[in-house]
Amino acid sequence: MSQNPTTKVFTGKRVLLDSGAAVGPATIYVDAAGKVARIETEHRPENATVDAGDSLVMAGIVDGHVHINQPGRTQWEGVVTASHSAAAGGVTTIVDMPLNCIPSTVTVAAYQQKRESFQQGMWVDVATWGGVVPGNAADLAPMLEAGARGFKCFLCDSGVDEFPPVNEDQLRDAMTELKKKNGLIMFHAEMDTGATADASSNPVEYDTFLHSRPPVMEVKAIDLVVKMCREFAPHVPCHIVHLSAADALPAIRAAKAEGLPLTVETCFHYLTINSEDIPARSTEYKCCPPIRGSENRDRLWEAVLDGTIDFVVSDHSPCTPDLKLHPCCGGASGGLAADAIEGDFVKAWGGIASVGIGLPLLWTEGQNRGLSFQDIVRLVCERTAVHAGLADRKGRIAVGMDADFVIWNPDEVIKITADKLHFRNKLTPYQERVCKGAVCQTVVRGTVVYDATQTTDNDSWENGFSREPQGLWLESSIVRK
């Protein structure tokens, strides 16, 4: 068969097209628009654009929970560094959260400002969620029409003044508007229960902070989520972000058994870290809801593997080290306030930096629990694409889909070190962690944007990344089937 000269060809001996397929040889033909045009179930290295050989080829990862913080807080992160980090980890699409940027993405004007600020800086494809805050119910439908993929709200303090929480009445107002458009709403599912940090406990010990965010905060919030989901079913799909407390799983299972349109995510850190192992003063581990104990982690893994938890995301939420009150700052001389306690878990900013390092983390831990390659595709490619309304173009390798691929070696041992981290602030609990799974190349719509073998800078490559950004701002119609 003759080949169009503009066609690109990707081939390998180990290709996984989707979560229902077996790993096997395949050759993927990509047209000039960056779409998969044809697939043959043979390894054809002759004249291939990329021959992956024995490396594993699968759909590019879709990370549906990333805080890029642009515009407004680019000292925390930014689209160039966030998308570089994503690309280096096989993530081909990131969906930005509506808060920690300034302004928060709660109006069409703020949505457009974010979109404009991201131009010429996206090495992977990017979409964004909008936000639900008190008084913006009338803005939700216009934001959906502009391209927002859905909306996030908080049921407790968000940590930033410009994104206040909503109460039940405000939530009902928002969901009434979303019902007209079948709009998705997502919940930071913690609610105040009166728990506080014990003033007599040492704030540099992790348990002091952990005890101030007990599981009942999540259970109480999820009970409200289920109530509201039932009230507006089936017209307003509901989603629980970053589930940490396994105590909430019975309510979630019951809601799903009832047929309610409820989905749930958890994060790499809840599946790979135990609270018992967190050292004193190591505020890089602080996030909300918190990392909990080993027994809780085991129950989360059970829910991931049995499908109760729908998918896994990074919840990349970085900040500058001084806001973490981290010992690396060097105390007051390094920028901390004179009265600040170095390593204070209670007062430190909560959030974990991890975009682009989730694949080896999930694979390394998951291998010990029976996780398959098909599970990985289901958890970080397919279901995250469906969640973001991108099911018609992302998450699978199939004719007509975007040619987004990650080529990786699941057996190669790597160490996560600062020089291999591409997000802006390198403070992460994963530094020096040894994992299995090395990303070789990342392909966005048929173009290689990251290549680990490109170690010498030239006109086409810099530090392993393509010189030219290839990412697009995604605001196509929402497809969740």
PDB file of N, CA, C and O in Angstrom, residues 403-470:
ATOM      1  N   ALA A 403      -3.313  11.333  17.942  1.00  0.00           N
ATOM      2  CA  ALA A 403      -2.160  10.439  18.013  1.00  0.00           C
ATOM      3  C   ALA A 403      -1.262  10.858  19.172  1.00  0.00           C
ATOM      4  O   ALA A 403      -0.170  11.402  18.992  1.00  0.00           O
ATOM      5  N   ASP A 404      -1.757  10.617  20.380  1.00  0.00           N
ATOM      6  CA  ASP A 404      -1.035  10.923  21.615  1.00  0.00           C
ATOM      7  C   ASP A 404      -0.514   9.608  22.193  1.00  0.00           C
ATOM      8  O   ASP A 404      -1.315   8.721  22.523  1.00  0.00           O
ATOM      9  N   PHE A 405       0.810   9.479  22.337  1.00  0.00           N
ATOM     10  CA  PHE A 405       1.392   8.236  22.818  1.00  0.00           C
ATOM     11  C   PHE A 405       2.450   8.511  23.882  1.00  0.00           C
ATOM     12  O   PHE A 405       3.121   9.540  23.863  1.00  0.00           O
ATOM     13  N   VAL A 406       2.597   7.571  24.793  1.00  0.00           N
ATOM     14  CA  VAL A 406       3.778   7.512  25.647  1.00  0.00           C
ATOM     15  C   VAL A 406       4.497   6.207  25.331  1.00  0.00           C
ATOM     16  O   VAL A 406       3.883   5.145  25.251  1.00  0.00           O
ATOM     17  N   ILE A 407       5.786   6.324  25.115  1.00  0.00           N
ATOM     18  CA  ILE A 407       6.653   5.169  24.858  1.00  0.00           C
ATOM     19  C   ILE A 407       7.563   5.040  26.067  1.00  0.00           C
ATOM     20  O   ILE A 407       8.325   5.963  26.379  1.00  0.00           O
ATOM     21  N   TRP A 408       7.457   3.904  26.785  1.00  0.00           N
ATOM     22  CA  TRP A 408       8.196   3.791  28.045  1.00  0.00           C
ATOM     23  C   TRP A 408       8.675   2.375  28.275  1.00  0.00           C
ATOM     24  O   TRP A 408       8.175   1.422  27.685  1.00  0.00           O
ATOM     25  N   ASN A 409       9.679   2.275  29.134  1.00  0.00           N
ATOM     26  CA  ASN A 409      10.265   0.984  29.498  1.00  0.00           C
ATOM     27  C   ASN A 409       9.848   0.654  30.927  1.00  0.00           C
ATOM     28  O   ASN A 409      10.382   1.223  31.879  1.00  0.00           O
ATOM     29  N   PRO A 410       8.887  -0.262  31.098  1.00  0.00           N
ATOM     30  CA  PRO A 410       8.379  -0.554  32.444  1.00  0.00           C
ATOM     31  C   PRO A 410       9.405  -1.232  33.351  1.00  0.00           C
ATOM     32  O   PRO A 410       9.210  -1.241  34.582  1.00  0.00           O
ATOM     33  N   ASP A 411      10.460  -1.777  32.791  1.00  0.00           N
ATOM     34  CA  ASP A 411      11.433  -2.533  33.586  1.00  0.00           C
ATOM     35  C   ASP A 411      12.649  -1.721  33.994  1.00  0.00           C
ATOM     36  O   ASP A 411      13.425  -2.154  34.840  1.00  0.00           O
ATOM     37  N   GLU A 412      12.823  -0.553  33.407  1.00  0.00           N
ATOM     38  CA  GLU A 412      14.012   0.245  33.708  1.00  0.00           C
ATOM     39  C   GLU A 412      13.875   0.916  35.068  1.00  0.00           C
ATOM     40  O   GLU A 412      12.855   1.555  35.364  1.00  0.00           O
ATOM     41  N   VAL A 413      14.894   0.780  35.893  1.00  0.00           N
ATOM     42  CA  VAL A 413      14.898   1.376  37.229  1.00  0.00           C
ATOM     43  C   VAL A 413      15.395   2.815  37.127  1.00  0.00           C
ATOM     44  O   VAL A 413      16.417   3.096  36.489  1.00  0.00           O
ATOM     45  N   ILE A 414      14.667   3.727  37.751  1.00  0.00           N
ATOM     46  CA  ILE A 414      15.047   5.141  37.750  1.00  0.00           C
ATOM     47  C   ILE A 414      15.063   5.659  39.177  1.00  0.00           C
ATOM     48  O   ILE A 414      14.468   5.069  40.081  1.00  0.00           O
ATOM     49  N   LYS A 415      15.762   6.754  39.379  1.00  0.00           N
ATOM     50  CA  LYS A 415      15.706   7.478  40.648  1.00  0.00           C
ATOM     51  C   LYS A 415      15.214   8.885  40.354  1.00  0.00           C
ATOM     52  O   LYS A 415      15.718   9.547  39.436  1.00  0.00           O
ATOM     53  N   ILE A 416      14.220   9.324  41.112  1.00  0.00           N
ATOM     54  CA  ILE A 416      13.674  10.666  40.938  1.00  0.00           C
ATOM     55  C   ILE A 416      14.586  11.651  41.655  1.00  0.00           C
ATOM     56  O   ILE A 416      14.675  11.655  42.887  1.00  0.00           O
ATOM     57  N   THR A 417      15.282  12.460  40.899  1.00  0.00           N
ATOM     58  CA  THR A 417      16.217  13.438  41.452  1.00  0.00           C
ATOM     59  C   THR A 417      15.868  14.821  40.931  1.00  0.00           C
ATOM     60  O   THR A 417      15.153  14.971  39.934  1.00  0.00           O
ATOM     61  N   ALA A 418      16.369  15.843  41.610  1.00  0.00           N
ATOM     62  CA  ALA A 418      15.990  17.220  41.280  1.00  0.00           C
ATOM     63  C   ALA A 418      16.303  17.566  39.836  1.00  0.00           C
ATOM     64  O   ALA A 418      15.536  18.288  39.184  1.00  0.00           O
ATOM     65  N   ASP A 419      17.402  17.055  39.311  1.00  0.00           N
ATOM     66  CA  ASP A 419      17.772  17.389  37.935  1.00  0.00           C
ATOM     67  C   ASP A 419      16.832  16.772  36.907  1.00  0.00           C
ATOM     68  O   ASP A 419      16.839  17.168  35.743  1.00  0.00           O
ATOM     69  N   LYS A 420      16.009  15.818  37.338  1.00  0.00           N
ATOM     70  CA  LYS A 420      15.049  15.192  36.430  1.00  0.00           C
ATOM     71  C   LYS A 420      13.636  15.732  36.620  1.00  0.00           C
ATOM     72  O   LYS A 420      12.696  15.265  35.973  1.00  0.00           O
ATOM     73  N   LEU A 421      13.488  16.697  37.506  1.00  0.00           N
ATOM     74  CA  LEU A 421      12.180  17.314  37.745  1.00  0.00           C
ATOM     75  C   LEU A 421      12.083  18.600  36.940  1.00  0.00           C
ATOM     76  O   LEU A 421      12.985  19.438  36.996  1.00  0.00           O
ATOM     77  N   HIS A 422      11.011  18.764  36.216  1.00  0.00           N
ATOM     78  CA  HIS A 422      10.887  19.899  35.314  1.00  0.00           C
ATOM     79  C   HIS A 422       9.857  20.923  35.772  1.00  0.00           C
ATOM     80  O   HIS A 422       9.736  21.987  35.150  1.00  0.00           O
ATOM     81  N   PHE A 423       9.094  20.634  36.849  1.00  0.00           N
ATOM     82  CA  PHE A 423       8.213  21.677  37.357  1.00  0.00           C
ATOM     83  C   PHE A 423       9.048  22.724  38.084  1.00  0.00           C
ATOM     84  O   PHE A 423      10.215  22.500  38.439  1.00  0.00           O
ATOM     85  N   ARG A 424       8.458  23.899  38.301  1.00  0.00           N
ATOM     86  CA  ARG A 424       9.233  25.074  38.706  1.00  0.00           C
ATOM     87  C   ARG A 424       9.906  24.904  40.061  1.00  0.00           C
ATOM     88  O   ARG A 424      11.109  25.164  40.216  1.00  0.00           O
ATOM     89  N   ASN A 425       9.155  24.518  41.075  1.00  0.00           N
ATOM     90  CA  ASN A 425       9.706  24.351  42.419  1.00  0.00           C
ATOM     91  C   ASN A 425       9.887  22.863  42.685  1.00  0.00           C
ATOM     92  O   ASN A 425       8.930  22.089  42.646  1.00  0.00           O
ATOM     93  N   LYS A 426      11.111  22.466  42.950  1.00  0.00           N
ATOM     94  CA  LYS A 426      11.469  21.041  42.970  1.00  0.00           C
ATOM     95  C   LYS A 426      11.140  20.336  44.278  1.00  0.00           C
ATOM     96  O   LYS A 426      11.482  19.173  44.458  1.00  0.00           O
ATOM     97  N   LEU A 427      10.467  21.029  45.181  1.00  0.00           N
ATOM     98  CA  LEU A 427      10.159  20.448  46.484  1.00  0.00           C
ATOM     99  C   LEU A 427       9.037  19.417  46.332  1.00  0.00           C
ATOM    100  O   LEU A 427       7.898  19.767  46.045  1.00  0.00           O
ATOM    101  N   THR A 428       9.361  18.144  46.525  1.00  0.00           N
ATOM    102  CA  THR A 428       8.392  17.067  46.366  1.00  0.00           C
ATOM    103  C   THR A 428       8.779  15.919  47.289  1.00  0.00           C
ATOM    104  O   THR A 428       9.978  15.691  47.533  1.00  0.00           O
ATOM    105  N   PRO A 429       7.820  15.179  47.810  1.00  0.00           N
ATOM    106  CA  PRO A 429       8.162  14.043  48.673  1.00  0.00           C
ATOM    107  C   PRO A 429       8.813  12.886  47.933  1.00  0.00           C
ATOM    108  O   PRO A 429       9.277  11.937  48.561  1.00  0.00           O
ATOM    109  N   TYR A 430       8.859  12.965  46.606  1.00  0.00           N
ATOM    110  CA  TYR A 430       9.373  11.836  45.830  1.00  0.00           C
ATOM    111  C   TYR A 430      10.858  11.928  45.492  1.00  0.00           C
ATOM    112  O   TYR A 430      11.404  11.015  44.870  1.00  0.00           O
ATOM    113  N   GLN A 431      11.513  13.020  45.886  1.00  0.00           N
ATOM    114  CA  GLN A 431      12.943  13.115  45.587  1.00  0.00           C
ATOM    115  C   GLN A 431      13.700  11.949  46.197  1.00  0.00           C
ATOM    116  O   GLN A 431      13.477  11.580  47.356  1.00  0.00           O
ATOM    117  N   GLU A 432      14.568  11.352  45.389  1.00  0.00           N
ATOM    118  CA  GLU A 432      15.423  10.210  45.748  1.00  0.00           C
ATOM    119  C   GLU A 432      14.657   8.887  45.790  1.00  0.00           C
ATOM    120  O   GLU A 432      15.246   7.859  46.119  1.00  0.00           O
ATOM    121  N   ARG A 433      13.384   8.893  45.433  1.00  0.00           N
ATOM    122  CA  ARG A 433      12.647   7.621  45.394  1.00  0.00           C
ATOM    123  C   ARG A 433      13.081   6.824  44.166  1.00  0.00           C
ATOM    124  O   ARG A 433      13.205   7.359  43.068  1.00  0.00           O
ATOM    125  N   VAL A 434      13.284   5.527  44.362  1.00  0.00           N
ATOM    126  CA  VAL A 434      13.648   4.618  43.278  1.00  0.00           C
ATOM    127  C   VAL A 434      12.382   3.935  42.777  1.00  0.00           C
ATOM    128  O   VAL A 434      11.578   3.416  43.557  1.00  0.00           O
ATOM    129  N   CYS A 435      12.182   3.957  41.478  1.00  0.00           N
ATOM    130  CA  CYS A 435      10.984   3.395  40.859  1.00  0.00           C
ATOM    131  C   CYS A 435      11.362   2.578  39.635  1.00  0.00           C
ATOM    132  O   CYS A 435      12.495   2.640  39.143  1.00  0.00           O
ATOM    133  N   LYS A 436      10.396   1.859  39.123  1.00  0.00           N
ATOM    134  CA  LYS A 436      10.523   1.194  37.832  1.00  0.00           C
ATOM    135  C   LYS A 436       9.605   1.894  36.841  1.00  0.00           C
ATOM    136  O   LYS A 436       8.459   2.192  37.155  1.00  0.00           O
ATOM    137  N   GLY A 437      10.141   2.131  35.647  1.00  0.00           N
ATOM    138  CA  GLY A 437       9.349   2.754  34.601  1.00  0.00           C
ATOM    139  C   GLY A 437       9.972   4.048  34.111  1.00  0.00           C
ATOM    140  O   GLY A 437       9.878   5.069  34.788  1.00  0.00           O
ATOM    141  N   ALA A 438      10.615   4.005  32.948  1.00  0.00           N
ATOM    142  CA  ALA A 438      11.281   5.183  32.396  1.00  0.00           C
ATOM    143  C   ALA A 438      10.597   5.596  31.099  1.00  0.00           C
ATOM    144  O   ALA A 438      10.441   4.781  30.183  1.00  0.00           O
ATOM    145  N   VAL A 439      10.199   6.848  31.026  1.00  0.00           N
ATOM    146  CA  VAL A 439       9.594   7.367  29.801  1.00  0.00           C
ATOM    147  C   VAL A 439      10.698   7.647  28.793  1.00  0.00           C
ATOM    148  O   VAL A 439      11.683   8.335  29.095  1.00  0.00           O
ATOM    149  N   CYS A 440      10.520   7.100  27.596  1.00  0.00           N
ATOM    150  CA  CYS A 440      11.501   7.278  26.517  1.00  0.00           C
ATOM    151  C   CYS A 440      11.112   8.441  25.603  1.00  0.00           C
ATOM    152  O   CYS A 440      11.929   9.310  25.308  1.00  0.00           O
ATOM    153  N   GLN A 441       9.850   8.435  25.156  1.00  0.00           N
ATOM    154  CA  GLN A 441       9.371   9.484  24.260  1.00  0.00           C
ATOM    155  C   GLN A 441       7.891   9.764  24.549  1.00  0.00           C
ATOM    156  O   GLN A 441       7.147   8.865  24.945  1.00  0.00           O
ATOM    157  N   THR A 442       7.517  11.017  24.307  1.00  0.00           N
ATOM    158  CA  THR A 442       6.121  11.421  24.426  1.00  0.00           C
ATOM    159  C   THR A 442       5.712  12.086  23.127  1.00  0.00           C
ATOM    160  O   THR A 442       6.421  12.965  22.616  1.00  0.00           O
ATOM    161  N   VAL A 443       4.562  11.667  22.618  1.00  0.00           N
ATOM    162  CA  VAL A 443       4.089  12.108  21.305  1.00  0.00           C
ATOM    163  C   VAL A 443       2.732  12.792  21.470  1.00  0.00           C
ATOM    164  O   VAL A 443       1.806  12.217  22.043  1.00  0.00           O
ATOM    165  N   VAL A 444       2.630  14.024  20.994  1.00  0.00           N
ATOM    166  CA  VAL A 444       1.379  14.780  21.048  1.00  0.00           C
ATOM    167  C   VAL A 444       0.902  15.027  19.624  1.00  0.00           C
ATOM    168  O   VAL A 444       1.588  15.686  18.840  1.00  0.00           O
ATOM    169  N   ARG A 445      -0.254  14.427  19.298  1.00  0.00           N
ATOM    170  CA  ARG A 445      -0.846  14.529  17.973  1.00  0.00           C
ATOM    171  C   ARG A 445       0.182  14.284  16.869  1.00  0.00           C
ATOM    172  O   ARG A 445       0.277  15.021  15.887  1.00  0.00           O
ATOM    173  N   GLY A 446       0.951  13.220  17.056  1.00  0.00           N
ATOM    174  CA  GLY A 446       1.868  12.765  16.017  1.00  0.00           C
ATOM    175  C   GLY A 446       3.244  13.411  16.018  1.00  0.00           C
ATOM    176  O   GLY A 446       4.091  13.056  15.192  1.00  0.00           O
ATOM    177  N   THR A 447       3.506  14.329  16.946  1.00  0.00           N
ATOM    178  CA  THR A 447       4.809  14.989  17.018  1.00  0.00           C
ATOM    179  C   THR A 447       5.488  14.641  18.336  1.00  0.00           C
ATOM    180  O   THR A 447       4.880  14.758  19.405  1.00  0.00           O
ATOM    181  N   VAL A 448       6.751  14.227  18.249  1.00  0.00           N
ATOM    182  CA  VAL A 448       7.513  13.914  19.455  1.00  0.00           C
ATOM    183  C   VAL A 448       7.861  15.225  20.157  1.00  0.00           C
ATOM    184  O   VAL A 448       8.541  16.082  19.591  1.00  0.00           O
ATOM    185  N   VAL A 449       7.391  15.377  21.392  1.00  0.00           N
ATOM    186  CA  VAL A 449       7.651  16.606  22.147  1.00  0.00           C
ATOM    187  C   VAL A 449       8.663  16.390  23.260  1.00  0.00           C
ATOM    188  O   VAL A 449       9.228  17.342  23.796  1.00  0.00           O
ATOM    189  N   TYR A 450       8.898  15.123  23.616  1.00  0.00           N
ATOM    190  CA  TYR A 450       9.921  14.789  24.613  1.00  0.00           C
ATOM    191  C   TYR A 450      10.630  13.533  24.152  1.00  0.00           C
ATOM    192  O   TYR A 450       9.986  12.556  23.737  1.00  0.00           O
ATOM    193  N   ASP A 451      11.961  13.559  24.211  1.00  0.00           N
ATOM    194  CA  ASP A 451      12.766  12.410  23.794  1.00  0.00           C
ATOM    195  C   ASP A 451      13.955  12.316  24.740  1.00  0.00           C
ATOM    196  O   ASP A 451      14.843  13.174  24.719  1.00  0.00           O
ATOM    197  N   ALA A 452      13.961  11.289  25.572  1.00  0.00           N
ATOM    198  CA  ALA A 452      15.019  11.142  26.577  1.00  0.00           C
ATOM    199  C   ALA A 452      16.391  10.931  25.956  1.00  0.00           C
ATOM    200  O   ALA A 452      17.406  11.138  26.620  1.00  0.00           O
ATOM    201  N   THR A 453      16.435  10.529  24.693  1.00  0.00           N
ATOM    202  CA  THR A 453      17.736  10.297  24.042  1.00  0.00           C
ATOM    203  C   THR A 453      18.334  11.584  23.483  1.00  0.00           C
ATOM    204  O   THR A 453      19.504  11.594  23.078  1.00  0.00           O
ATOM    205  N   GLN A 454      17.560  12.662  23.454  1.00  0.00           N
ATOM    206  CA  GLN A 454      18.055  13.934  22.918  1.00  0.00           C
ATOM    207  C   GLN A 454      18.800  14.688  24.021  1.00  0.00           C
ATOM    208  O   GLN A 454      18.273  15.590  24.661  1.00  0.00           O
ATOM    209  N   THR A 455      20.022  14.288  24.241  1.00  0.00           N
ATOM    210  CA  THR A 455      20.812  14.832  25.356  1.00  0.00           C
ATOM    211  C   THR A 455      21.688  16.012  24.948  1.00  0.00           C
ATOM    212  O   THR A 455      22.288  16.662  25.802  1.00  0.00           O
ATOM    213  N   THR A 456      21.768  16.296  23.651  1.00  0.00           N
ATOM    214  CA  THR A 456      22.558  17.419  23.166  1.00  0.00           C
ATOM    215  C   THR A 456      21.626  18.444  22.540  1.00  0.00           C
ATOM    216  O   THR A 456      20.845  18.123  21.637  1.00  0.00           O
ATOM    217  N   ASP A 457      21.713  19.680  23.006  1.00  0.00           N
ATOM    218  CA  ASP A 457      20.851  20.724  22.466  1.00  0.00           C
ATOM    219  C   ASP A 457      21.238  21.048  21.026  1.00  0.00           C
ATOM    220  O   ASP A 457      22.429  21.074  20.670  1.00  0.00           O
ATOM    221  N   ASN A 458      20.218  21.286  20.206  1.00  0.00           N
ATOM    222  CA  ASN A 458      20.448  21.680  18.814  1.00  0.00           C
ATOM    223  C   ASN A 458      19.281  22.533  18.356  1.00  0.00           C
ATOM    224  O   ASN A 458      18.486  23.001  19.187  1.00  0.00           O
ATOM    225  N   ASP A 459      19.149  22.749  17.057  1.00  0.00           N
ATOM    226  CA  ASP A 459      18.091  23.618  16.559  1.00  0.00           C
ATOM    227  C   ASP A 459      16.698  23.065  16.828  1.00  0.00           C
ATOM    228  O   ASP A 459      15.723  23.825  16.846  1.00  0.00           O
ATOM    229  N   SER A 460      16.590  21.747  17.024  1.00  0.00           N
ATOM    230  CA  SER A 460      15.279  21.120  17.193  1.00  0.00           C
ATOM    231  C   SER A 460      14.977  20.746  18.632  1.00  0.00           C
ATOM    232  O   SER A 460      13.791  20.615  18.996  1.00  0.00           O
ATOM    233  N   TRP A 461      16.022  20.582  19.461  1.00  0.00           N
ATOM    234  CA  TRP A 461      15.827  20.032  20.799  1.00  0.00           C
ATOM    235  C   TRP A 461      16.572  20.853  21.843  1.00  0.00           C
ATOM    236  O   TRP A 461      17.669  21.349  21.582  1.00  0.00           O
ATOM    237  N   GLU A 462      15.982  20.963  23.015  1.00  0.00           N
ATOM    238  CA  GLU A 462      16.623  21.602  24.156  1.00  0.00           C
ATOM    239  C   GLU A 462      16.246  20.844  25.413  1.00  0.00           C
ATOM    240  O   GLU A 462      15.073  20.737  25.766  1.00  0.00           O
ATOM    241  N   ASN A 463      17.239  20.275  26.070  1.00  0.00           N
ATOM    242  CA  ASN A 463      17.031  19.540  27.322  1.00  0.00           C
ATOM    243  C   ASN A 463      16.028  18.400  27.167  1.00  0.00           C
ATOM    244  O   ASN A 463      15.285  18.081  28.093  1.00  0.00           O
ATOM    245  N   GLY A 464      16.003  17.803  25.981  1.00  0.00           N
ATOM    246  CA  GLY A 464      15.111  16.675  25.727  1.00  0.00           C
ATOM    247  C   GLY A 464      13.739  17.055  25.206  1.00  0.00           C
ATOM    248  O   GLY A 464      12.948  16.171  24.860  1.00  0.00           O
ATOM    249  N   PHE A 465      13.443  18.356  25.141  1.00  0.00           N
ATOM    250  CA  PHE A 465      12.136  18.818  24.664  1.00  0.00           C
ATOM    251  C   PHE A 465      12.261  19.431  23.275  1.00  0.00           C
ATOM    252  O   PHE A 465      13.283  20.032  22.931  1.00  0.00           O
ATOM    253  N   SER A 466      11.209  19.292  22.490  1.00  0.00           N
ATOM    254  CA  SER A 466      11.181  19.966  21.201  1.00  0.00           C
ATOM    255  C   SER A 466      11.297  21.470  21.414  1.00  0.00           C
ATOM    256  O   SER A 466      10.783  22.017  22.393  1.00  0.00           O
ATOM    257  N   ARG A 467      12.010  22.123  20.526  1.00  0.00           N
ATOM    258  CA  ARG A 467      12.158  23.581  20.651  1.00  0.00           C
ATOM    259  C   ARG A 467      10.808  24.296  20.550  1.00  0.00           C
ATOM    260  O   ARG A 467      10.563  25.285  21.242  1.00  0.00           O
ATOM    261  N   GLU A 468       9.954  23.777  19.690  1.00  0.00           N
ATOM    262  CA  GLU A 468       8.666  24.415  19.459  1.00  0.00           C
ATOM    263  C   GLU A 468       7.574  23.715  20.273  1.00  0.00           C
ATOM    264  O   GLU A 468       7.439  22.496  20.215  1.00  0.00           O
ATOM    265  N   PRO A 469       6.794  24.464  21.012  1.00  0.00           N
ATOM    266  CA  PRO A 469       5.665  23.848  21.732  1.00  0.00           C
ATOM    267  C   PRO A 469       4.610  23.363  20.744  1.00  0.00           C
ATOM    268  O   PRO A 469       4.320  24.027  19.753  1.00  0.00           O
ATOM    269  N   GLN A 470       4.041  22.197  21.033  1.00  0.00           N
ATOM    270  CA  GLN A 470       3.055  21.597  20.140  1.00  0.00           C
ATOM    271  C   GLN A 470       1.667  21.521  20.755  1.00  0.00           C
ATOM    272  O   GLN A 470       0.732  21.044  20.116  1.00  0.00           O
TER     273      GLN A 470
END
